[in-house]
Short mmCIF file of C-alpha atoms in Angstrom, two decimals:
data_model
loop_
_atom_site.label_atom_id
_atom_site.label_comp_id
_atom_site.label_asym_id
_atom_site.label_seq_id
_atom_site.Cartn_x
_atom_site.Cartn_y
_atom_site.Cartn_z
CA MET W 938 -16.39 -69.03 25.49
CA VAL W 939 -20.12 -68.24 25.74
CA LEU W 940 -19.45 -64.55 25.11
CA LEU W 941 -17.24 -65.44 22.16
CA LEU W 942 -20.02 -67.55 20.71
CA ILE W 943 -22.59 -64.77 21.21
CA ALA W 944 -20.20 -62.35 19.50
CA LEU W 945 -19.84 -64.81 16.61
CA PHE W 946 -23.60 -65.05 16.20
CA ILE W 947 -23.98 -61.26 16.33
CA MET W 948 -21.37 -61.02 13.58
CA ILE W 949 -23.23 -63.60 11.50
CA ILE W 950 -26.47 -61.64 11.95
CA LEU W 951 -24.79 -58.39 10.90
CA LEU W 952 -23.14 -59.94 7.86
CA GLU W 953 -25.86 -62.32 6.73
CA ILE W 954 -29.28 -61.30 8.04
CA VAL W 955 -29.16 -57.50 7.96
CA PRO W 956 -28.32 -57.32 4.21
CA LEU W 957 -31.32 -59.56 3.52
CA ALA W 958 -33.59 -57.15 5.39
CA LYS W 959 -32.11 -54.22 3.46
CA GLU W 960 -32.76 -55.97 0.15
CA GLN W 961 -36.26 -56.91 1.33
CA GLN W 962 -35.69 -60.60 0.71
CA TRP W 963 -38.18 -61.60 3.40
CA LYS W 964 -38.50 -65.26 2.52
CA GLU W 965 -34.73 -65.75 2.53
CA LEU W 966 -34.53 -63.79 5.77
CA ILE W 967 -37.11 -65.99 7.49
CA VAL W 968 -35.50 -69.30 6.42
CA ALA W 969 -31.97 -68.15 7.30
CA SER W 970 -33.14 -66.73 10.66
CA VAL W 971 -34.94 -69.94 11.63
CA LEU W 972 -31.84 -72.02 10.88
CA LEU W 973 -29.61 -69.56 12.69
CA ILE W 974 -31.86 -69.44 15.77
CA ALA W 975 -31.83 -73.26 15.88
CA GLY W 976 -28.03 -73.17 15.68
CA PHE W 977 -27.81 -70.53 18.41
CA ILE W 978 -30.10 -72.41 20.81
CA LEU W 979 -28.23 -75.69 20.24
CA SER W 980 -24.80 -74.12 20.72
CA MET W 981 -25.94 -72.38 23.91
CA LEU W 982 -27.29 -75.67 25.27
CA ILE W 983 -23.94 -77.29 24.50
CA MET W 984 -22.09 -74.44 26.22
CA PHE W 985 -24.19 -74.96 29.34
CA ASP W 986 -23.33 -78.68 29.35
CA ILE W 987 -26.78 -79.99 28.48
CA ASP W 988 -26.26 -83.64 27.54
CA PHE W 989 -27.36 -84.46 24.01
CA PRO W 990 -27.42 -88.01 22.77
CA TYR W 991 -24.64 -88.60 20.23
CA LEU W 992 -26.09 -89.21 16.79
CA ALA W 993 -23.99 -92.16 15.56
CA PRO W 994 -24.93 -94.52 18.45
CA VAL W 995 -28.62 -93.64 17.96
CA ILE W 996 -28.42 -94.52 14.23
CA SER W 997 -26.31 -97.61 14.98
CA ASP W 998 -28.81 -98.92 17.55
CA PHE W 999 -31.70 -98.23 15.20
CA VAL W 1000 -30.08 -99.99 12.24
CA GLU W 1001 -28.97 -102.97 14.35
CA LYS W 1002 -32.34 -103.33 16.04
CA TRP W 1003 -34.61 -102.94 13.03
CA LEU W 1004 -32.54 -104.57 10.36
CA ALA W 1005 -31.16 -107.35 12.60
CA LEU W 1006 -27.62 -107.10 11.26
CA PRO W 1007 -25.48 -110.22 11.67
CA GLY W 1008 -23.60 -110.21 14.97
CA SER W 1009 -25.95 -107.72 16.65
CA MET A 974 -33.71 -66.76 -12.29
CA ALA A 975 -31.32 -69.66 -11.81
CA LEU A 976 -30.00 -70.10 -8.27
CA GLU A 977 -26.54 -70.91 -9.64
CA LYS A 978 -25.02 -69.12 -12.60
CA GLY A 979 -21.62 -70.80 -12.53
CA ARG A 980 -20.72 -73.59 -14.92
CA ILE A 981 -18.04 -76.26 -14.63
CA ASN A 982 -16.28 -78.25 -17.34
CA SER A 983 -15.63 -81.98 -17.40
CA THR A 984 -12.01 -81.74 -16.18
CA SER A 985 -13.09 -79.72 -13.17
CA LEU A 986 -15.84 -82.26 -12.46
CA THR A 987 -13.36 -85.15 -12.62
CA MET A 988 -11.01 -83.35 -10.24
CA LEU A 989 -13.87 -82.41 -7.93
CA ILE A 990 -15.09 -86.00 -7.80
CA PHE A 991 -11.55 -87.22 -7.21
CA GLY A 992 -11.04 -84.79 -4.33
CA PHE A 993 -14.48 -85.58 -2.96
CA ALA A 994 -13.93 -89.35 -3.03
CA VAL A 995 -10.40 -89.24 -1.65
CA GLY A 996 -11.47 -86.59 0.92
CA SER A 997 -11.79 -88.23 4.31
CA SER A 998 -11.16 -91.76 2.94
CA ILE A 999 -7.43 -91.23 2.92
CA ILE A 1000 -7.41 -90.70 6.71
CA ALA A 1001 -9.88 -93.51 7.41
CA PRO A 1002 -9.11 -95.91 4.53
CA PRO A 1003 -11.99 -98.01 3.23
CA GLY A 1004 -12.01 -101.82 3.00
CA ARG A 1005 -10.14 -102.38 6.26
CA GLY A 1006 -12.54 -105.13 7.27
CA ALA A 1007 -10.73 -107.32 4.74
CA GLY A 1008 -7.42 -107.08 6.62
CA THR A 1009 -4.44 -107.57 4.31
CA ASP A 1010 -6.83 -107.95 1.36
CA ALA A 1011 -8.18 -104.41 1.80
CA TRP A 1012 -6.73 -103.41 -1.58
CA PHE A 1013 -8.77 -106.15 -3.29
CA ALA A 1014 -11.90 -105.10 -1.39
CA ILE A 1015 -11.39 -101.55 -2.67
CA LEU A 1016 -11.06 -102.80 -6.25
CA ILE A 1017 -14.40 -104.65 -5.92
CA GLY A 1018 -15.80 -101.55 -4.17
CA ILE A 1019 -14.89 -99.40 -7.20
CA THR A 1020 -16.99 -101.71 -9.40
CA GLU A 1021 -19.98 -101.49 -7.06
CA GLY A 1022 -19.47 -97.74 -6.74
CA LEU A 1023 -19.50 -97.38 -10.53
CA LEU A 1024 -22.76 -99.34 -10.75
CA ILE A 1025 -24.37 -97.08 -8.14
CA ALA A 1026 -22.98 -94.03 -9.96
CA ALA A 1027 -24.48 -95.35 -13.21
CA VAL A 1028 -27.94 -95.18 -11.62
CA PHE A 1029 -27.72 -91.53 -10.58
CA LEU A 1030 -26.00 -90.63 -13.85
CA LEU A 1031 -28.89 -92.17 -15.80
CA LEU A 1032 -31.27 -90.11 -13.68
CA SER A 1033 -29.22 -86.99 -14.34
CA LYS A 1034 -29.16 -87.78 -18.08
CA ARG A 1035 -32.96 -87.96 -18.07
CA PHE A 1036 -33.24 -84.59 -16.32
CA PRO A 1037 -30.10 -82.77 -17.53
CA ASN A 1038 -30.93 -79.34 -16.11
CA LYS A 1039 -32.38 -80.41 -12.78
CA THR A 1040 -31.03 -81.13 -9.31
CA LEU A 1041 -32.50 -84.02 -7.31
CA VAL A 1042 -34.81 -81.61 -5.46
CA GLU A 1043 -36.37 -80.45 -8.75
CA ILE A 1044 -36.42 -84.00 -10.17
CA SER A 1045 -38.30 -85.25 -7.08
CA ASP A 1046 -40.88 -82.49 -7.51
CA LEU A 1047 -41.48 -83.55 -11.12
CA VAL A 1048 -41.49 -87.29 -10.52
CA TYR A 1049 -43.27 -87.67 -7.18
CA GLY A 1050 -45.39 -84.53 -7.17
CA PRO A 1051 -45.11 -81.52 -4.86
CA TYR A 1052 -45.75 -83.22 -1.50
CA LEU A 1053 -44.05 -86.61 -1.72
CA GLY A 1054 -41.31 -84.96 -3.80
CA LYS A 1055 -40.57 -82.54 -0.96
CA ILE A 1056 -40.38 -85.40 1.57
CA ILE A 1057 -37.92 -87.31 -0.65
CA SER A 1058 -35.87 -84.14 -1.14
CA ILE A 1059 -35.78 -83.46 2.60
CA LEU A 1060 -34.59 -87.03 3.26
CA PHE A 1061 -31.84 -86.69 0.66
CA LEU A 1062 -30.75 -83.28 1.95
CA CYS A 1063 -30.70 -84.64 5.53
CA TYR A 1064 -28.32 -87.35 4.32
CA LEU A 1065 -26.03 -84.80 2.63
CA PHE A 1066 -26.16 -82.68 5.79
CA HIS A 1067 -25.29 -85.64 8.01
CA LEU A 1068 -22.54 -86.73 5.62
CA GLY A 1069 -21.05 -83.24 5.80
CA SER A 1070 -21.09 -83.39 9.59
CA LEU A 1071 -19.48 -86.87 9.51
CA VAL A 1072 -16.65 -85.61 7.30
CA LEU A 1073 -16.18 -82.62 9.61
CA SER A 1074 -16.11 -85.02 12.59
CA ASP A 1075 -13.46 -87.14 10.85
CA PHE A 1076 -11.19 -84.16 10.36
CA ILE A 1077 -11.74 -82.67 13.80
CA GLU A 1078 -10.97 -86.05 15.41
CA TYR A 1079 -7.90 -86.44 13.19
CA LEU A 1080 -6.54 -83.00 13.99
CA SER A 1081 -7.35 -83.02 17.70
CA SER A 1082 -5.89 -86.47 18.32
CA LEU A 1083 -2.65 -86.04 16.33
CA PHE A 1084 -1.70 -82.39 16.01
CA LEU A 1085 -3.77 -79.82 17.89
CA ILE A 1086 -4.31 -81.82 21.06
CA ARG A 1087 -5.01 -78.89 23.40
CA THR A 1088 -7.15 -76.88 21.01
CA PRO A 1089 -10.90 -77.09 21.78
CA PRO A 1090 -12.69 -79.02 18.97
CA ILE A 1091 -15.19 -76.16 18.57
CA VAL A 1092 -12.34 -73.88 17.38
CA LEU A 1093 -11.18 -76.44 14.82
CA VAL A 1094 -14.70 -77.04 13.57
CA ALA A 1095 -15.37 -73.29 13.29
CA ALA A 1096 -12.13 -72.69 11.35
CA MET A 1097 -12.79 -75.52 8.92
CA SER A 1098 -16.45 -74.54 8.44
CA LEU A 1099 -15.65 -70.88 7.76
CA ILE A 1100 -13.31 -71.79 4.88
CA CYS A 1101 -15.96 -74.10 3.43
CA VAL A 1102 -18.65 -71.41 3.84
CA SER A 1103 -16.48 -68.97 1.93
CA ALA A 1104 -16.05 -71.44 -0.95
CA ALA A 1105 -19.69 -72.57 -1.00
CA LYS A 1106 -20.91 -68.97 -1.11
CA LYS A 1107 -18.74 -68.24 -4.12
CA GLY A 1108 -20.48 -71.03 -6.00
CA ILE A 1109 -19.70 -74.34 -7.65
CA GLU A 1110 -17.35 -72.80 -10.22
CA VAL A 1111 -14.99 -71.57 -7.52
CA ILE A 1112 -15.07 -74.90 -5.65
CA ALA A 1113 -14.29 -76.70 -8.93
CA ARG A 1114 -11.36 -74.39 -9.70
CA CYS A 1115 -10.02 -74.95 -6.19
CA ALA A 1116 -10.32 -78.69 -6.87
CA VAL A 1117 -8.20 -78.49 -10.02
CA ILE A 1118 -5.37 -76.71 -8.19
CA LEU A 1119 -5.55 -78.79 -5.01
CA VAL A 1120 -5.73 -82.13 -6.82
CA TYR A 1121 -2.64 -81.39 -8.95
CA VAL A 1122 -0.63 -80.18 -5.95
CA GLY A 1123 -1.90 -83.11 -3.87
CA LEU A 1124 -0.98 -85.65 -6.54
CA PHE A 1125 2.54 -84.27 -6.84
CA PHE A 1126 3.12 -84.70 -3.10
CA TYR A 1127 1.34 -88.06 -3.13
CA LEU A 1128 3.74 -89.42 -5.76
CA LEU A 1129 6.69 -87.99 -3.84
CA THR A 1130 5.46 -89.69 -0.66
CA ILE A 1131 5.11 -93.02 -2.49
CA LEU A 1132 8.72 -92.75 -3.68
CA LEU A 1133 9.91 -91.98 -0.16
CA LEU A 1134 7.88 -94.84 1.31
CA LEU A 1135 9.09 -97.52 -1.11
CA LYS A 1136 12.24 -98.02 0.99
CA ASN A 1137 10.13 -99.27 3.94
CA PHE A 1138 7.79 -101.37 1.83
CA GLU A 1139 7.78 -105.15 2.43
CA ILE A 1140 5.89 -107.26 -0.11
CA LYS A 1141 5.77 -110.21 2.32
CA TYR A 1142 3.23 -108.35 4.49
CA LEU A 1143 0.72 -108.58 1.63
CA GLN A 1144 1.00 -112.37 1.45
CA PRO A 1145 -0.83 -114.70 1.49
CA VAL A 1146 -3.43 -113.11 -0.74
CA LEU A 1147 -7.21 -113.69 -0.47
CA THR A 1148 -7.27 -115.84 2.65
CA ILE A 1149 -10.33 -114.24 4.26
CA PRO A 1150 -13.84 -115.69 3.72
CA ALA A 1151 -15.68 -114.42 0.63
CA GLU A 1152 -18.50 -113.02 2.80
CA GLN A 1153 -16.08 -110.86 4.81
CA LEU A 1154 -14.37 -109.67 1.64
CA LEU A 1155 -17.65 -108.72 -0.01
CA TRP A 1156 -18.85 -106.86 3.10
CA ALA A 1157 -15.59 -104.90 3.17
CA ALA A 1158 -15.99 -104.22 -0.56
CA HIS A 1159 -19.53 -102.99 0.00
CA GLY A 1160 -18.22 -100.75 2.78
CA ALA A 1161 -15.64 -99.34 0.34
CA ALA A 1162 -18.37 -98.76 -2.24
CA THR A 1163 -20.63 -96.83 0.13
CA PHE A 1164 -17.72 -94.90 1.62
CA PRO A 1165 -16.53 -93.10 -0.48
CA PHE A 1166 -17.41 -94.03 -4.09
CA ALA A 1167 -21.21 -94.03 -3.89
CA GLU A 1168 -21.16 -90.85 -1.81
CA THR A 1169 -20.67 -89.11 -5.15
CA VAL A 1170 -24.48 -89.26 -5.33
CA ALA A 1171 -24.16 -85.77 -3.79
CA PHE A 1172 -23.19 -84.66 -7.30
CA LEU A 1173 -26.85 -84.90 -8.27
CA MET A 1174 -26.89 -81.34 -6.91
CA VAL A 1175 -23.91 -80.34 -9.10
CA LEU A 1176 -24.31 -82.16 -12.44
CA PRO A 1177 -26.93 -79.69 -13.83
CA PHE A 1178 -24.19 -77.04 -13.86
CA LEU A 1179 -21.88 -79.01 -16.14
CA THR A 1180 -21.17 -77.10 -19.38
CA ASN A 1181 -21.47 -80.11 -21.63
CA LYS A 1182 -24.00 -82.55 -20.19
CA ARG A 1183 -22.65 -85.40 -22.37
CA ASP A 1184 -19.42 -85.35 -20.38
CA ALA A 1185 -21.15 -86.19 -17.09
CA VAL A 1186 -20.75 -89.98 -17.41
CA PRO A 1187 -17.08 -90.15 -18.49
CA ALA A 1188 -16.05 -87.37 -16.07
CA THR A 1189 -17.77 -89.02 -13.08
CA PHE A 1190 -16.45 -92.48 -13.94
CA LYS A 1191 -12.93 -91.13 -14.45
CA GLY A 1192 -13.06 -89.36 -11.08
CA ILE A 1193 -14.26 -92.47 -9.24
CA ILE A 1194 -11.76 -94.82 -10.92
CA PHE A 1195 -8.90 -92.39 -10.38
CA ALA A 1196 -9.80 -91.97 -6.69
CA GLY A 1197 -10.22 -95.75 -6.36
CA LEU A 1198 -6.75 -96.39 -7.73
CA VAL A 1199 -5.20 -93.86 -5.34
CA LEU A 1200 -7.03 -95.46 -2.40
CA THR A 1201 -5.95 -98.94 -3.56
CA ILE A 1202 -2.30 -97.85 -3.72
CA ASP A 1203 -2.74 -96.26 -0.30
CA ALA A 1204 -4.11 -99.54 1.12
CA VAL A 1205 -1.23 -101.53 -0.42
CA LEU A 1206 1.32 -99.10 1.03
CA ASN A 1207 -0.27 -99.13 4.49
CA ILE A 1208 -0.24 -102.93 4.67
CA GLY A 1209 3.20 -103.25 3.08
CA ILE A 1210 4.71 -100.82 5.56
CA LEU A 1211 2.82 -101.45 8.81
CA GLY A 1212 2.17 -105.17 8.26
CA ALA A 1213 -0.49 -106.97 10.28
CA SER A 1214 -0.39 -104.18 12.88
CA GLU A 1215 -2.07 -101.91 10.30
CA LYS A 1216 -5.50 -102.80 11.62
CA VAL A 1217 -4.78 -101.54 15.16
CA TYR A 1218 -4.16 -98.00 13.92
CA LEU A 1219 -7.05 -95.58 13.66
CA TYR A 1220 -5.16 -93.60 11.00
CA PRO A 1221 -2.85 -96.10 9.24
CA SER A 1222 -1.90 -93.76 6.36
CA TYR A 1223 -0.62 -91.21 8.86
CA TYR A 1224 1.47 -93.80 10.72
CA ALA A 1225 2.81 -95.24 7.47
CA ILE A 1226 4.06 -91.79 6.45
CA THR A 1227 5.68 -91.22 9.87
CA THR A 1228 8.15 -94.00 8.95
CA ILE A 1229 9.72 -91.76 6.28
CA SER A 1230 13.21 -90.74 7.32
CA ILE A 1231 15.80 -89.99 4.68
CA ALA A 1232 19.23 -89.69 6.34
CA GLU A 1233 17.37 -88.16 9.29
CA ILE A 1234 17.05 -84.96 7.27
CA ILE A 1235 13.74 -85.47 5.53
CA THR A 1236 11.45 -86.35 8.44
CA ARG A 1237 8.00 -85.33 9.73
CA VAL A 1238 6.62 -85.48 6.20
CA GLU A 1239 3.26 -86.40 7.72
CA ILE A 1240 2.58 -82.72 8.39
CA VAL A 1241 2.67 -81.90 4.67
CA ALA A 1242 0.60 -84.98 3.84
CA SER A 1243 -1.97 -84.05 6.48
CA LEU A 1244 -2.27 -80.53 5.08
CA LEU A 1245 -3.10 -81.96 1.67
CA VAL A 1246 -5.58 -84.39 3.19
CA LEU A 1247 -7.16 -81.40 4.90
CA ALA A 1248 -7.40 -79.67 1.51
CA TYR A 1249 -9.29 -82.64 0.04
CA GLY A 1250 -11.54 -82.63 3.10
CA PHE A 1251 -12.28 -78.97 2.43
CA LEU A 1252 -13.44 -79.89 -1.10
CA LYS A 1253 -15.75 -82.58 0.20
CA ILE A 1254 -17.31 -80.44 2.93
CA ALA A 1255 -17.65 -77.46 0.57
CA VAL A 1256 -19.50 -79.58 -2.03
CA LEU A 1257 -21.83 -81.00 0.63
CA LEU A 1258 -22.47 -77.59 2.16
CA TYR A 1259 -23.19 -76.20 -1.29
CA GLY A 1260 -25.52 -79.12 -2.10
CA VAL A 1261 -27.51 -78.78 1.13
CA SER A 1262 -27.84 -74.99 0.86
CA LEU A 1263 -28.82 -75.10 -2.81
CA GLY A 1264 -31.30 -77.91 -2.17
CA ALA A 1265 -32.85 -76.10 0.80
CA ALA A 1266 -33.16 -72.90 -1.26
CA GLN A 1267 -34.87 -74.80 -4.10
CA LEU A 1268 -37.12 -76.54 -1.60
CA CYS A 1269 -38.26 -73.19 -0.15
CA SER A 1270 -38.34 -71.49 -3.61
CA LEU A 1271 -35.80 -68.85 -2.60
CA ARG A 1272 -34.04 -66.42 -4.94
CA SER A 1273 -30.57 -67.34 -3.71
CA TYR A 1274 -28.99 -70.19 -1.78
CA ARG A 1275 -26.22 -67.96 -0.38
CA PRO A 1276 -28.06 -66.67 2.73
CA LEU A 1277 -28.49 -70.30 3.83
CA VAL A 1278 -24.83 -71.35 3.58
CA MET A 1279 -23.72 -69.89 6.92
CA PRO A 1280 -26.73 -71.09 9.00
CA VAL A 1281 -26.41 -74.59 7.47
CA ALA A 1282 -22.68 -74.59 8.28
CA VAL A 1283 -23.41 -73.59 11.90
CA LEU A 1284 -25.84 -76.50 12.28
CA MET A 1285 -23.44 -78.89 10.50
CA SER A 1286 -20.64 -77.87 12.86
CA ILE A 1287 -22.80 -78.47 15.93
CA LEU A 1288 -23.78 -81.91 14.65
CA ALA A 1289 -20.11 -82.67 13.88
CA LEU A 1290 -19.35 -82.26 17.59
CA TYR A 1291 -22.18 -84.65 18.47
CA ASN A 1292 -21.58 -87.56 16.12
CA PHE A 1293 -19.25 -89.91 17.97
CA PRO A 1294 -18.75 -90.16 21.73
CA ASN A 1295 -15.51 -92.19 21.33
CA PRO A 1296 -13.27 -93.83 18.67
CA ALA A 1297 -14.84 -97.27 19.33
CA GLU A 1298 -18.23 -95.91 18.29
CA TYR A 1299 -16.60 -94.33 15.24
CA ILE A 1300 -15.16 -97.71 14.14
CA ARG A 1301 -18.47 -99.48 14.81
CA PHE A 1302 -20.44 -96.92 12.80
CA ASN A 1303 -18.00 -96.82 9.86
CA ASN A 1304 -17.44 -100.56 9.51
CA LYS A 1305 -20.80 -101.99 10.41
CA ILE A 1306 -23.58 -99.43 10.23
CA TYR A 1307 -22.70 -96.93 7.50
CA PRO A 1308 -22.77 -99.48 4.61
CA VAL A 1309 -26.42 -100.19 5.51
CA TYR A 1310 -27.44 -96.70 6.59
CA ALA A 1311 -26.15 -94.98 3.43
CA LEU A 1312 -27.61 -97.38 0.87
CA PRO A 1313 -31.19 -95.98 0.80
CA PHE A 1314 -29.85 -92.51 -0.02
CA GLN A 1315 -27.10 -93.60 -2.39
CA LEU A 1316 -29.01 -96.24 -4.34
CA VAL A 1317 -32.67 -96.63 -3.38
CA ILE A 1318 -33.78 -92.98 -3.81
CA PRO A 1319 -32.06 -92.45 -7.21
CA LEU A 1320 -33.10 -95.90 -8.50
CA LEU A 1321 -36.72 -95.49 -7.41
CA THR A 1322 -36.85 -92.00 -8.89
CA LEU A 1323 -35.37 -93.27 -12.16
CA LEU A 1324 -37.85 -96.16 -12.38
CA ILE A 1325 -40.84 -93.93 -11.66
CA ALA A 1326 -39.56 -91.35 -14.18
CA VAL A 1327 -39.30 -94.08 -16.84
CA ILE A 1328 -42.83 -95.30 -16.12
CA LYS A 1329 -44.45 -91.90 -15.58
CA LYS A 1330 -42.69 -89.95 -18.39
CA PRO A 1331 -43.00 -86.37 -17.07
CA ASP A 1332 -43.78 -83.52 -19.49
CA GLN A 1333 -40.72 -82.86 -21.73
CA ARG A 1334 -41.12 -79.07 -21.35
CA ASP A 1335 -40.72 -79.44 -17.57
CA VAL A 1336 -37.82 -81.88 -17.98
CA ASN A 1337 -35.75 -79.62 -20.24
CA SER A 1338 -36.54 -76.29 -18.58
CA GLU A 1339 -33.78 -74.39 -16.77
CA PRO A 1340 -33.58 -74.75 -12.96
CA LYS A 1341 -36.47 -72.98 -11.25
CA GLY A 1342 -36.28 -70.20 -8.72
CA ARG A 1343 -38.25 -67.10 -7.94
CA ARG A 1344 -37.51 -64.17 -10.20
CA SER A 1345 -35.71 -61.25 -8.65
CA PRO A 1346 -37.82 -58.05 -8.38
CA THR A 1347 -35.69 -56.35 -11.07
CA GLU A 1348 -36.15 -59.25 -13.49
CA SER A 1349 -39.92 -59.33 -12.87
CA ARG A 1350 -40.17 -55.60 -13.60
CA ARG A 1351 -38.18 -56.02 -16.81
CA ARG A 1352 -40.63 -58.64 -17.98
#
């Protein structure tokens, strides 16, 4: 699964990032690369079973705590 | 150079808004907090949704050629404007991941039980990436086709379901406390009707700007009526047990059996639901990518579509740890969480724009973007 994911990212780089370099769109290349690197790191962490907090409970706790919803 | 060259007409916008609003709401129907009065909660929700839509439509009318990112820049200035834009784009991004989560959960719990969620999320995202990269015109044309096909099958399903429908399950009417009904109605307004605030990123590309208000209102009302009929059918078929189901529409459709020949219609219905989900995710993906490109003053939003989709997919896998959390978030938290993005940001921006009166030349100018090297040379 990890290898499959790496292959997928390589494909994305070949199809998305390389054409940007060829067309010398450096600003687009930097923004897209940063987002893609973030995605790659996160997906690798998930693959290696690093526990992330789920987002919905974090938002729920925040909203309930700070807005003092009825019944919380 | 404009970041988007495509243009959509009012019919396409209505269909797109219809598909967007029905999207994931048909699998997780709104207004369920009101029990057997869910249909009434949805009707009140449509009214609230229209009021919220009126706010962002007024804002769009004031800045006809601008997306919210550009409007924020004009109204709040470059720094605060960027912060407001980032907040709004984060909401669209999170909404996209929530819709993806809804569909992945739906598919993996009912149909593709042994398929890893990451495969489902990747498949769904890739289709949306393809549409978002082609631009808003292509998404809108897809909407026209999918909505017509979807409506045909929806009407067919209603006809097939009428045999199992029991009016007594809907009675007595309006027995729940007013407070509970209004909360459910507010929930229905924020999910899905007011989510159409995402169209602040799409409305500048409407051919005739005067059609924005009627087209948006028509789309919301049309979607509201479909969701109301859906709620009535769910309660009339499943009765009081409707509230124990996570996906009541699905279970209502499973009851269709005509002479034991026409059965398993839920597969066809689910495919159409999936198609509407595709429209919603594609619009959100498009909105986030376009907004991010405008925020960074890029020449094109297309290089950002795939990276944004990758991040959205990862977040979709990390939204809900279990169905209980999903119900808690949808029923209790989302109506509060979404309101600042759906109402407060557009309303505040509109009020400040009215007071501040930005330069008319800036207001009416075409959407900004860096010029391509070829265009710069030509000039």
